[in-house]
Structure formats: structure tokens, C-alpha cells
mmCIF file of C-alpha atoms and ligand atoms in Angstrom:
data_model
loop_
_atom_site.group_PDB
_atom_site.id
_atom_site.type_symbol
_atom_site.label_atom_id
_atom_site.label_comp_id
_atom_site.label_asym_id
_atom_site.label_seq_id
_atom_site.Cartn_x
_atom_site.Cartn_y
_atom_site.Cartn_z
ATOM 1 C CA MET L 1087 125.548 94.111 127.962
ATOM 2 C CA VAL L 1088 126.590 97.411 126.384
ATOM 3 C CA ASP L 1089 123.847 99.945 125.651
ATOM 4 C CA THR L 1090 123.664 101.116 122.030
ATOM 5 C CA PRO L 1091 124.849 104.732 122.012
ATOM 6 C CA ALA L 1092 122.046 107.154 121.135
ATOM 7 C CA TRP L 1093 123.965 108.495 118.104
ATOM 8 C CA ASP L 1094 123.936 104.997 116.582
ATOM 9 C CA ILE L 1095 120.148 104.919 116.370
ATOM 10 C CA ALA L 1096 118.834 106.219 113.067
ATOM 11 C CA PRO L 1097 116.009 108.760 113.295
ATOM 12 C CA PRO L 1098 112.435 107.523 112.793
ATOM 13 C CA VAL L 1099 111.001 108.169 109.355
ATOM 14 C CA PHE L 1100 107.524 106.728 109.904
ATOM 15 C CA GLU L 1101 105.786 106.002 113.196
ATOM 16 C CA LEU L 1102 102.421 104.524 114.065
ATOM 17 C CA ASP L 1103 101.392 104.764 117.698
ATOM 18 C CA GLY L 1104 98.258 102.872 118.728
ATOM 19 C CA VAL L 1105 96.692 103.353 115.313
ATOM 20 C CA ASP L 1106 93.135 102.256 114.563
ATOM 21 C CA VAL L 1107 91.560 102.805 111.144
ATOM 22 C CA TRP L 1108 88.004 101.821 110.307
ATOM 23 C CA ALA L 1109 85.361 102.528 107.697
ATOM 24 C CA HIS L 1110 81.588 102.391 107.669
ATOM 25 C CA GLY L 1111 79.832 100.903 104.677
ATOM 26 C CA PRO L 1112 76.486 99.295 103.847
ATOM 27 C CA ALA L 1113 77.614 96.127 105.673
ATOM 28 C CA GLY L 1114 78.473 98.101 108.832
ATOM 29 C CA ARG L 1115 81.837 98.905 110.325
ATOM 30 C CA THR L 1116 85.077 97.380 108.973
ATOM 31 C CA ASP L 1117 88.155 97.540 111.176
ATOM 32 C CA MET L 1118 91.079 98.051 108.832
ATOM 33 C CA LEU L 1119 93.863 98.562 111.397
ATOM 34 C CA VAL L 1120 93.630 97.690 115.076
ATOM 35 C CA GLY L 1121 96.089 99.094 117.631
ATOM 36 C CA VAL L 1122 99.112 99.086 115.325
ATOM 37 C CA ASP L 1123 102.437 100.365 116.708
ATOM 38 C CA TRP L 1124 105.322 100.550 114.251
ATOM 39 C CA THR L 1125 108.554 102.514 113.960
ATOM 40 C CA VAL L 1126 110.496 102.623 110.702
ATOM 41 C CA ARG L 1127 113.943 104.210 110.949
ATOM 42 C CA GLU L 1128 116.078 105.871 108.307
ATOM 43 C CA GLY L 1129 117.802 103.395 106.010
ATOM 44 C CA GLU L 1130 115.667 100.434 107.074
ATOM 45 C CA ARG L 1131 114.054 98.370 104.350
ATOM 46 C CA TRP L 1132 110.821 96.836 105.503
ATOM 47 C CA ALA L 1133 108.703 94.083 104.032
ATOM 48 C CA LEU L 1134 105.028 94.540 104.851
ATOM 49 C CA LEU L 1135 103.355 91.142 104.589
ATOM 50 C CA GLY L 1136 99.805 89.925 105.054
ATOM 51 C CA HIS L 1137 96.863 88.156 103.440
ATOM 52 C CA ASN L 1138 94.356 89.947 101.167
ATOM 53 C CA GLY L 1139 92.568 92.566 103.233
ATOM 54 C CA ALA L 1140 95.127 92.463 106.079
ATOM 55 C CA GLY L 1141 95.538 96.258 106.004
ATOM 56 C CA LYS L 1142 98.772 96.676 104.019
ATOM 57 C CA SER L 1143 97.453 99.311 101.603
ATOM 58 C CA THR L 1144 95.861 101.162 104.497
ATOM 59 C CA ILE L 1145 99.275 101.452 106.155
ATOM 60 C CA LEU L 1146 100.824 102.659 102.892
ATOM 61 C CA ALA L 1147 98.077 105.281 102.616
ATOM 62 C CA LEU L 1148 98.993 106.532 106.110
ATOM 63 C CA ALA L 1149 102.708 106.566 105.228
ATOM 64 C CA GLY L 1150 101.967 108.509 102.069
ATOM 65 C CA ALA L 1151 99.834 111.006 104.054
ATOM 66 C CA LEU L 1152 96.848 110.026 101.913
ATOM 67 C CA ARG L 1153 94.611 109.166 104.863
ATOM 68 C CA PHE L 1154 94.353 109.877 108.581
ATOM 69 C CA PRO L 1155 94.031 107.440 111.473
ATOM 70 C CA GLY L 1156 90.766 107.123 113.406
ATOM 71 C CA ASN L 1157 92.622 106.710 116.713
ATOM 72 C CA GLY L 1158 96.308 107.033 117.548
ATOM 73 C CA ALA L 1159 99.146 109.041 116.066
ATOM 74 C CA VAL L 1160 100.887 108.816 112.686
ATOM 75 C CA THR L 1161 104.162 110.678 112.212
ATOM 76 C CA VAL L 1162 105.790 110.782 108.775
ATOM 77 C CA LEU L 1163 109.256 112.333 108.457
ATOM 78 C CA GLY L 1164 108.830 113.997 111.849
ATOM 79 C CA LYS L 1165 105.445 115.529 110.942
ATOM 80 C CA ARG L 1166 102.356 114.423 112.843
ATOM 81 C CA LEU L 1167 99.429 113.849 110.473
ATOM 82 C CA GLY L 1168 96.542 116.136 111.327
ATOM 83 C CA LYS L 1169 98.881 118.895 112.471
ATOM 84 C CA VAL L 1170 100.743 119.706 109.267
ATOM 85 C CA ASP L 1171 100.046 120.484 105.631
ATOM 86 C CA VAL L 1172 99.960 116.998 104.105
ATOM 87 C CA ARG L 1173 101.273 118.337 100.785
ATOM 88 C CA GLU L 1174 104.579 119.044 102.512
ATOM 89 C CA VAL L 1175 104.779 115.422 103.671
ATOM 90 C CA ARG L 1176 103.654 113.960 100.353
ATOM 91 C CA ALA L 1177 106.410 115.815 98.506
ATOM 92 C CA GLN L 1178 109.023 113.850 100.466
ATOM 93 C CA VAL L 1179 107.467 110.410 100.069
ATOM 94 C CA GLY L 1180 107.807 108.420 96.855
ATOM 95 C CA ALA L 1181 104.898 106.069 96.259
ATOM 96 C CA VAL L 1182 104.925 103.414 93.547
ATOM 97 C CA ASN L 1183 101.803 101.476 92.748
ATOM 98 C CA ALA L 1184 101.913 98.942 89.916
ATOM 99 C CA ALA L 1185 98.178 99.406 89.361
ATOM 100 C CA LEU L 1186 98.634 103.060 88.326
ATOM 101 C CA ARG L 1187 98.580 103.700 84.603
ATOM 102 C CA VAL L 1188 101.713 105.044 82.927
ATOM 103 C CA PRO L 1189 101.206 107.476 79.987
ATOM 104 C CA GLU L 1190 102.023 105.282 77.024
ATOM 105 C CA TYR L 1191 103.041 107.989 74.554
ATOM 106 C CA LEU L 1192 105.958 109.292 76.649
ATOM 107 C CA THR L 1193 109.492 108.028 76.304
ATOM 108 C CA VAL L 1194 111.012 106.430 79.394
ATOM 109 C CA THR L 1195 113.166 109.555 79.912
ATOM 110 C CA ASP L 1196 110.229 111.966 79.640
ATOM 111 C CA TYR L 1197 108.149 109.816 81.953
ATOM 112 C CA VAL L 1198 110.941 109.733 84.559
ATOM 113 C CA LEU L 1199 111.375 113.518 84.224
ATOM 114 C CA THR L 1200 107.701 114.053 85.142
ATOM 115 C CA GLY L 1201 108.686 112.904 88.632
ATOM 116 C CA ALA L 1202 110.629 116.165 89.050
ATOM 117 C CA SER L 1203 107.468 118.237 88.511
ATOM 118 C CA GLY L 1204 105.031 115.743 90.038
ATOM 119 C CA THR L 1205 102.860 116.031 86.934
ATOM 120 C CA VAL L 1206 101.341 113.579 84.472
ATOM 121 C CA GLN L 1207 102.503 115.638 81.471
ATOM 122 C CA PRO L 1208 106.137 116.701 81.111
ATOM 123 C CA LEU L 1209 106.804 120.387 81.882
ATOM 124 C CA TYR L 1210 109.945 120.682 79.772
ATOM 125 C CA GLY L 1211 110.603 124.308 80.759
ATOM 126 C CA LYS L 1212 111.020 123.201 84.370
ATOM 127 C CA TYR L 1213 113.729 120.622 83.745
ATOM 128 C CA GLY L 1214 117.287 121.926 83.705
ATOM 129 C CA PRO L 1215 120.628 120.104 83.425
ATOM 130 C CA ALA L 1216 120.328 118.851 87.029
ATOM 131 C CA GLU L 1217 116.964 117.169 86.354
ATOM 132 C CA HIS L 1218 118.189 115.650 83.089
ATOM 133 C CA ALA L 1219 121.339 114.363 84.780
ATOM 134 C CA ARG L 1220 119.356 112.853 87.660
ATOM 135 C CA ALA L 1221 116.894 111.200 85.277
ATOM 136 C CA ALA L 1222 119.786 109.661 83.329
ATOM 137 C CA GLU L 1223 121.422 108.465 86.542
ATOM 138 C CA LEU L 1224 118.209 106.842 87.821
ATOM 139 C CA ILE L 1225 117.458 105.281 84.448
ATOM 140 C CA ALA L 1226 120.915 103.679 84.508
ATOM 141 C CA LEU L 1227 120.521 102.577 88.121
ATOM 142 C CA LEU L 1228 117.232 100.851 87.336
ATOM 143 C CA GLY L 1229 118.819 99.079 84.339
ATOM 144 C CA LEU L 1230 116.852 101.029 81.715
ATOM 145 C CA GLU L 1231 119.715 102.728 79.849
ATOM 146 C CA ARG L 1232 119.004 100.945 76.554
ATOM 147 C CA LEU L 1233 115.365 101.980 76.781
ATOM 148 C CA ALA L 1234 115.812 105.656 77.640
ATOM 149 C CA ARG L 1235 114.368 106.852 74.328
ATOM 150 C CA ARG L 1236 111.804 104.090 73.948
ATOM 151 C CA GLU L 1237 108.097 104.834 74.294
ATOM 152 C CA ILE L 1238 106.434 103.413 77.363
ATOM 153 C CA ALA L 1239 103.810 101.857 75.036
ATOM 154 C CA VAL L 1240 106.346 99.273 73.832
ATOM 155 C CA CYS L 1241 107.960 98.612 77.221
ATOM 156 C CA SER L 1242 107.241 95.377 79.066
ATOM 157 C CA GLN L 1243 105.465 95.381 82.428
ATOM 158 C CA GLY L 1244 108.801 94.803 84.150
ATOM 159 C CA GLU L 1245 110.402 97.763 82.365
ATOM 160 C CA ARG L 1246 107.421 99.949 83.240
ATOM 161 C CA GLY L 1247 107.739 98.887 86.865
ATOM 162 C CA ARG L 1248 111.369 99.972 86.965
ATOM 163 C CA ALA L 1249 110.496 103.245 85.203
ATOM 164 C CA ARG L 1250 107.855 103.924 87.885
ATOM 165 C CA ILE L 1251 110.496 103.540 90.582
ATOM 166 C CA ALA L 1252 112.922 105.845 88.736
ATOM 167 C CA ARG L 1253 110.160 108.464 88.420
ATOM 168 C CA ALA L 1254 109.296 108.232 92.115
ATOM 169 C CA LEU L 1255 112.964 108.820 92.996
ATOM 170 C CA MET L 1256 113.301 112.030 90.952
ATOM 171 C CA PRO L 1257 112.421 114.389 93.857
ATOM 172 C CA ASP L 1258 114.914 112.503 96.067
ATOM 173 C CA PRO L 1259 112.337 111.227 98.577
ATOM 174 C CA ARG L 1260 113.459 110.049 102.018
ATOM 175 C CA LEU L 1261 110.832 107.321 102.104
ATOM 176 C CA LEU L 1262 109.931 105.060 99.167
ATOM 177 C CA LEU L 1263 106.747 102.965 99.284
ATOM 178 C CA LEU L 1264 106.511 100.054 96.848
ATOM 179 C CA ASP L 1265 103.068 98.453 96.626
ATOM 180 C CA GLU L 1266 103.451 94.940 95.182
ATOM 181 C CA PRO L 1267 106.199 95.985 92.755
ATOM 182 C CA ALA L 1268 106.597 92.466 91.327
ATOM 183 C CA ASN L 1269 102.885 91.854 90.856
ATOM 184 C CA ALA L 1270 102.179 89.948 87.612
ATOM 185 C CA LEU L 1271 105.808 89.959 86.437
ATOM 186 C CA ASP L 1272 107.318 86.905 84.810
ATOM 187 C CA LEU L 1273 110.351 85.317 86.432
ATOM 188 C CA PRO L 1274 113.108 87.194 84.503
ATOM 189 C CA SER L 1275 111.297 90.527 84.963
ATOM 190 C CA ARG L 1276 110.809 89.886 88.669
ATOM 191 C CA GLU L 1277 114.479 89.048 89.110
ATOM 192 C CA GLU L 1278 115.563 92.170 87.171
ATOM 193 C CA LEU L 1279 113.302 94.291 89.339
ATOM 194 C CA LEU L 1280 114.641 92.794 92.577
ATOM 195 C CA GLU L 1281 118.222 93.288 91.380
ATOM 196 C CA ALA L 1282 117.370 96.910 90.563
ATOM 197 C CA ILE L 1283 115.945 97.462 94.059
ATOM 198 C CA ASP L 1284 119.085 95.952 95.570
ATOM 199 C CA SER L 1285 121.288 98.298 93.476
ATOM 200 C CA LEU L 1286 119.162 101.193 94.605
ATOM 201 C CA THR L 1287 119.717 100.421 98.267
ATOM 202 C CA ARG L 1288 123.468 100.148 97.698
ATOM 203 C CA GLU L 1289 123.527 103.515 95.921
ATOM 204 C CA TYR L 1290 121.221 105.241 98.445
ATOM 205 C CA PRO L 1291 121.860 103.552 101.799
ATOM 206 C CA ARG L 1292 119.885 106.211 103.707
ATOM 207 C CA LEU L 1293 116.768 105.728 101.605
ATOM 208 C CA THR L 1294 114.025 104.086 103.678
ATOM 209 C CA LEU L 1295 111.931 101.486 101.880
ATOM 210 C CA VAL L 1296 108.611 99.799 102.590
ATOM 211 C CA ILE L 1297 107.728 96.967 100.208
ATOM 212 C CA VAL L 1298 104.255 95.439 100.287
ATOM 213 C CA THR L 1299 103.806 91.926 98.981
ATOM 214 C CA HIS L 1300 101.858 88.706 99.524
ATOM 215 C CA HIS L 1301 104.772 86.596 98.337
ATOM 216 C CA LEU L 1302 108.041 86.091 100.180
ATOM 217 C CA GLU L 1303 109.704 85.172 96.879
ATOM 218 C CA GLU L 1304 109.149 88.777 95.735
ATOM 219 C CA LEU L 1305 111.355 90.291 98.429
ATOM 220 C CA PRO L 1306 114.781 91.645 97.428
ATOM 221 C CA THR L 1307 117.813 90.642 99.482
ATOM 222 C CA ALA L 1308 118.030 94.227 100.740
ATOM 223 C CA VAL L 1309 115.039 93.718 103.054
ATOM 224 C CA SER L 1310 116.207 94.232 106.641
ATOM 225 C CA HIS L 1311 112.946 94.164 108.640
ATOM 226 C CA ALA L 1312 109.430 92.787 108.358
ATOM 227 C CA LEU L 1313 106.004 93.675 109.676
ATOM 228 C CA LEU L 1314 103.474 90.845 109.532
ATOM 229 C CA LEU L 1315 99.792 91.780 109.639
ATOM 230 C CA ARG L 1316 96.703 89.674 110.162
ATOM 231 C CA ARG L 1317 93.246 91.217 110.044
ATOM 232 C CA GLY L 1318 94.577 94.695 110.696
ATOM 233 C CA ALA L 1319 96.677 93.736 113.720
ATOM 234 C CA THR L 1320 100.411 93.124 114.107
ATOM 235 C CA VAL L 1321 101.549 89.487 114.290
ATOM 236 C CA ALA L 1322 105.244 90.375 114.539
ATOM 237 C CA ALA L 1323 107.589 93.237 113.647
ATOM 238 C CA GLY L 1324 111.363 93.551 113.716
ATOM 239 C CA PRO L 1325 114.582 92.356 112.034
ATOM 240 C CA VAL L 1326 113.701 90.060 109.165
ATOM 241 C CA ARG L 1327 115.574 87.000 110.480
ATOM 242 C CA GLU L 1328 113.794 87.191 113.836
ATOM 243 C CA VAL L 1329 110.351 87.793 112.404
ATOM 244 C CA MET L 1330 110.163 85.459 109.399
ATOM 245 C CA THR L 1331 109.692 82.235 111.321
ATOM 246 C CA ASP L 1332 107.409 79.322 110.450
ATOM 247 C CA ALA L 1333 105.192 80.163 113.436
ATOM 248 C CA ASN L 1334 104.850 83.878 112.645
ATOM 249 C CA LEU L 1335 104.254 83.404 108.924
ATOM 250 C CA SER L 1336 101.740 80.623 109.606
ATOM 251 C CA GLU L 1337 99.820 82.904 111.954
ATOM 252 C CA CYS L 1338 100.049 85.797 109.519
ATOM 253 C CA PHE L 1339 98.612 83.876 106.554
ATOM 254 C CA GLY L 1340 96.412 81.499 108.563
ATOM 255 C CA ILE L 1341 97.858 78.258 107.135
ATOM 256 C CA PRO L 1342 100.770 76.064 108.322
ATOM 257 C CA LEU L 1343 103.872 77.262 106.459
ATOM 258 C CA THR L 1344 107.501 76.290 106.191
ATOM 259 C CA VAL L 1345 109.764 79.266 105.508
ATOM 260 C CA ARG L 1346 113.249 79.183 104.010
ATOM 261 C CA ALA L 1347 115.962 81.772 103.458
ATOM 262 C CA GLU L 1348 118.766 81.278 100.947
ATOM 263 C CA ASP L 1349 121.330 83.952 100.082
ATOM 264 C CA GLY L 1350 119.027 86.587 101.534
ATOM 265 C CA ARG L 1351 116.015 85.509 99.475
ATOM 266 C CA TRP L 1352 112.886 84.037 101.059
ATOM 267 C CA ALA L 1353 110.401 81.340 100.121
ATOM 268 C CA ALA L 1354 107.394 79.770 101.835
ATOM 269 C CA ARG L 1355 105.282 76.704 101.178
ATOM 270 C CA LEU L 1356 102.559 74.709 102.869
ATOM 271 C CA ARG L 1357 103.806 72.457 105.655
ATOM 272 C CA ARG L 1358 102.423 68.966 105.189
ATOM 273 C CA PRO L 1359 102.382 66.650 108.221
ATOM 274 C CA GLY L 1360 104.990 63.887 107.928
ATOM 275 C CA ARG L 1361 106.857 65.707 105.144
ATOM 276 C CA GLU L 1362 108.849 68.185 107.205
ATOM 277 C CA VAL L 1363 112.092 69.302 105.609
ATOM 278 C CA ALA L 1364 115.217 68.566 107.667
HETATM 279 N N1 ATP X 1141 86.606 102.387 102.008
HETATM 280 C C1 ATP X 1141 86.466 101.229 102.637
HETATM 281 N N2 ATP X 1141 85.314 100.902 103.247
HETATM 282 C C2 ATP X 1141 85.160 99.734 103.905
HETATM 283 N N3 ATP X 1141 86.150 98.820 104.005
HETATM 284 C C3 ATP X 1141 87.317 99.089 103.406
HETATM 285 C C4 ATP X 1141 87.545 100.295 102.692
HETATM 286 N N4 ATP X 1141 88.815 100.273 102.196
HETATM 287 C C5 ATP X 1141 89.351 99.092 102.581
HETATM 288 N N5 ATP X 1141 88.448 98.384 103.307
HETATM 289 C C6 ATP X 1141 88.663 97.060 103.926
HETATM 290 O O1 ATP X 1141 89.721 97.201 104.846
HETATM 291 C C7 ATP X 1141 90.501 96.008 104.899
HETATM 292 C C8 ATP X 1141 91.963 96.341 104.663
HETATM 293 O O2 ATP X 1141 92.128 96.739 103.299
HETATM 294 P P1 ATP X 1141 93.559 96.960 102.630
HETATM 295 O O3 ATP X 1141 93.301 97.396 101.222
HETATM 296 O O4 ATP X 1141 94.385 97.840 103.482
HETATM 297 O O5 ATP X 1141 94.141 95.477 102.663
HETATM 298 P P2 ATP X 1141 95.420 94.890 101.902
HETATM 299 O O6 ATP X 1141 96.197 94.117 102.918
HETATM 300 O O7 ATP X 1141 96.140 95.965 101.186
HETATM 301 O O8 ATP X 1141 94.724 93.896 100.887
HETATM 302 P P3 ATP X 1141 95.204 93.364 99.418
HETATM 303 O O9 ATP X 1141 96.373 92.489 99.672
HETATM 304 O O10 ATP X 1141 94.021 92.589 98.944
HETATM 305 O O11 ATP X 1141 95.508 94.569 98.584
HETATM 306 C C9 ATP X 1141 89.899 95.077 103.875
HETATM 307 O O12 ATP X 1141 89.034 94.184 104.548
HETATM 308 C C10 ATP X 1141 89.110 96.003 102.955
HETATM 309 O O13 ATP X 1141 88.001 95.340 102.392
#
């Protein structure tokens, strides 16, 4: 066997080393993450899968430098949380959460431009030709060209979702976190969004992506790796084809599942005894 040369290994972008996270509430202590080790390297596109309450959002909060671990070490873009100014880290991480409100009165272009200043309101004096050109490029990449001058108020949920991603990409982040990007989208909107994410990864092959979802059907073909969580602990992590097995997914979601891959897209359904698919 030939060893992989060191220069072939992409640098880590996000690392968890023995991470525990917990919280204390009226009902006592809740363990949110338990002994999680995870390394995400530049250009990898990870699916982060798990049942409700598995700890997915907690991991995204660590990756976005929005919270600290109780035990263990978290390193984002080479910076160890707790030892650096988190604002420096946050500026290089794009986070997209479908639950966040988008200002309705802005046009798609103005909304995307606000990503350059990291503000809710546009700061027009701060946007020069470079920012306008980048906004136009991202709007085209996310398939929103026709809507560039349209107000967000009249955009569909799918269009808003793609605008959120374009906005998050304005500062040219090295790590992009997508929290349930296809949540509540109808089928055409979901497919447009997944196509847009695939185009994005072709255009920016060094961009590192983490996509959180409960549904395998909501994963774009670009996904290269998967981390499966159950009750805050890792079930499996690694290249998507090795990890997304019936056994691992069944353990992850706590029900017997049959998993299929077709043209890079994934689907899962309940395995019924005596009705196994050949
Ligand atoms: N502030 C808190 N205090 C106590 N428990 C919390 C707190 N925040 C989250 N939790 C609990 O930690 C666990 C992990 O939550 P997290 O939001 O990371 O899960 P998730 O996988 O993102 O879930 P979902 O798919 O429902 O969004 C859950 O059991 C949740 O109830």
C-alpha cells in the first residue's frame, strides 16, 4: 500500500477533539454532545445527520464560534476557540439558517449586498464596484438573475433560501454552514436549491460545506462525507458511501431503514420484514 503524500491532504478547517457540551435547566443536566471527535478538511462537503435533538445545531454553533465546548477542543480555521477573538473566526464562516427572517422590503440585490457589510440594513457607501460585481456573480450562480431587482417580500421560500446563501457567500467565507436549507420547500424549490448548491461547489471547489438535515433526500450530489449523530454521540463519520449504510442510518435514527443512492442522491425508507428490496 502506498502512503498518501502529506501534500495531498487538505488542511483541516474545523476540528472537534473529545468535545462534550451540556446545559443545566430546570429538569437537570442535558448532555448535548458527548465525546465527539470530527475533522472537516478544506473542500469537503459534509452532511450532518441525526434525529431531532441529536446535537446537530449544537455542532453548527461550535463551527460558527457561537458557543464554546464544556470539555475538549474546538478549532475553526486553525483558531482554537477560547484562545482567540471569536469575531475574527465568525467573519470567515458563512452561516445560513432558514429560520432567520429576511428583511422583506429589500431587493434581492440589496439583501445580498448586506452580506459584504455583515449588517441587516444596506450600507450603500461601503459597496464599491467589487462588491456589486460579486453580488451579481453570486446572484447568477444561485439562479436568481431574473429576480435581482425583485423585493424579497414577493420571493418564494425557495428563492429566499438561495438569496440567503448568496448573502452568506459575499465575504468569501472558507466554511459555509447550511442548517436545513431545504426545510419546508416544495419539490421544485428543493431541486432548484440542490442544483444551486451543486453549482456552487463546482465554482468554488475549495469551499468547505456542512449541511444539516433530517432527510437524506435533501442532500445535494456534491456531498462527499457524512457525520451521523445519535443523542449527542457519533454513530459514524467518513466518506459518504462508507458511512450511509442501512446499519448506520438505522442506528442513527433508531428505526430499521433501507438506504438507496442513485446518481449521487440519497433516499431512505422504513425496512419492513419480508419486503426487502433486492
Ligand atoms: N439551552 C439549552 N438547555 C438545555 N438543553 C438544551 C439547550 N439547547 C439545546 N438543548 C438540548 O440539547 C439537545 C441537542 O439540541 P440541538 O438543537 O443541537 O439538536 P438538533 O439535532 O439540532 O435538533 P433538531 O433537529 O430538532 O433541530 C436537545 O436535546 C435539546 O433539547
